[in-house]
């Protein structure tokens, strides 16, 4: 469980650092004044105070850094808890590249480190610390304190202008980084296809263009960071110079205007030591300004990724449903498939046939909410498919069978985790896995890796069918369950499905005339 973030502890440390700086200035001014007066006892006390204040300040800065890092770790942990579930379960019809989603969930969370560890604590300290320094300096010289505060007004205006541009530039940079990550991950996944079709040069150009875009937008961010640093360094130097001129001319008695006060050596030195400290919190903030740009842009993307879907009350299906596809167009952006209009009566089976790419698999995915419906609607027992709780009530067998590291029983039990060993074994035998189980000699304890290594194509298909049988759902969606199998294996699976599918609503996408023959009705998509 993530502990609540203590947002104030790091900032309090940095504010305490300004207090330690005041102690150092007091001790240093006292030491110089004591040396000028020849008071050795006060000099030793002042030097001891200076050493103690320096050690205190070092400890405070270490504490501020540690507290900031701890706050960043807790913040990142909280975002992971919010974001990861939304990445692992993508929204229906989500068209983002896998790499882009992963970049947002991983890289953008890491981008929050500097934002929480440095920028947020320093931004809070930068409000109070200069005021504390200015008030302390006013005890030595009211005029010097007023000079410090006067330089804040134009500085604040300059930083506000730079900050507006910085937010836009950082958002554009993260967009480009996410696109580059998406391209890279997805192209690596498709590397065998890219090589086989000789598309390396074209894909290389795509990646090069995306890389140049990232570089260009990074330069824009750095330009604004340099401008911010230049603004703060200018006003810091201006403040110190004005205070130094005033103190020096005051000590010499040659001010060009009537002096409101008369400074001694100790007072002048105290003010001069504090003058650089006045802008130090803001100089630290400027050094962490890039963390602000990246952090705020990352928070915006993460908030969009973790945005909860509107809760909808969905009613489950009580038995084999009737399905209607009413002018359904599946819209993939650059490609649209359809329209499709067809009906499947409750408790009957329909075989969808047609050429590759015509949309058979897309129709099944649309029922599951995994394909974006551009036009039309899918009705389940007269209700819109979005209003029906289909998850948990569907038996699915896809073109490829997914495996997890574990035993054969573990992989079949994925369809119904609460099934006992007897039910799993019955489903496996009914799916025709008996000869394989007997030949391997390990029964349902046969170990499998995430690729199902050691199983033939037909055995993999039978594992998928065993899951469907174990699920015992009223609605089956079968996507090419006999593809790439020899005639004997395909006939065996078709026979199993013919007997097991009776009384259920079944939609099968297939190229096989033999498998289509077991359905109550066949439709050829064109």
mmCIF file with all atom_site columns, C-alpha atoms in Angstrom, residues 158-170 224 289 292:
data_model
loop_
_atom_site.group_PDB
_atom_site.id
_atom_site.type_symbol
_atom_site.label_atom_id
_atom_site.label_alt_id
_atom_site.label_comp_id
_atom_site.label_asym_id
_atom_site.label_entity_id
_atom_site.label_seq_id
_atom_site.pdbx_PDB_ins_code
_atom_site.Cartn_x
_atom_site.Cartn_y
_atom_site.Cartn_z
_atom_site.occupancy
_atom_site.B_iso_or_equiv
_atom_site.pdbx_formal_charge
_atom_site.auth_seq_id
_atom_site.auth_comp_id
_atom_site.auth_asym_id
_atom_site.auth_atom_id
_atom_site.pdbx_PDB_model_num
ATOM 1  C CA . UNK A 1 158 ? 9.737  37.358 -16.992 1.00 0.00 ? 158 UNK A CA 1
ATOM 2  C CA . UNK A 1 159 ? 9.403  33.924 -15.414 1.00 0.00 ? 159 UNK A CA 1
ATOM 3  C CA . UNK A 1 160 ? 5.633  33.888 -16.022 1.00 0.00 ? 160 UNK A CA 1
ATOM 4  C CA . UNK A 1 161 ? 6.149  34.525 -19.740 1.00 0.00 ? 161 UNK A CA 1
ATOM 5  C CA . UNK A 1 162 ? 8.843  31.849 -19.967 1.00 0.00 ? 162 UNK A CA 1
ATOM 6  C CA . UNK A 1 163 ? 6.700  29.374 -18.030 1.00 0.00 ? 163 UNK A CA 1
ATOM 7  C CA . UNK A 1 164 ? 3.760  29.644 -20.453 1.00 0.00 ? 164 UNK A CA 1
ATOM 8  C CA . UNK A 1 165 ? 5.969  28.853 -23.423 1.00 0.00 ? 165 UNK A CA 1
ATOM 9  C CA . UNK A 1 166 ? 7.734  26.095 -21.488 1.00 0.00 ? 166 UNK A CA 1
ATOM 10 C CA . UNK A 1 167 ? 4.526  24.160 -20.781 1.00 0.00 ? 167 UNK A CA 1
ATOM 11 C CA . UNK A 1 168 ? 3.585  24.061 -24.464 1.00 0.00 ? 168 UNK A CA 1
ATOM 12 C CA . UNK A 1 169 ? 7.081  23.043 -25.551 1.00 0.00 ? 169 UNK A CA 1
ATOM 13 C CA . UNK A 1 170 ? 7.303  20.242 -22.969 1.00 0.00 ? 170 UNK A CA 1
ATOM 14 C CA . UNK A 1 224 ? 13.240 28.053 -22.965 1.00 0.00 ? 224 UNK A CA 1
ATOM 15 C CA . UNK A 1 289 ? 12.607 24.263 -14.240 1.00 0.00 ? 289 UNK A CA 1
ATOM 16 C CA . UNK A 1 292 ? 8.548  21.297 -14.116 1.00 0.00 ? 292 UNK A CA 1
#
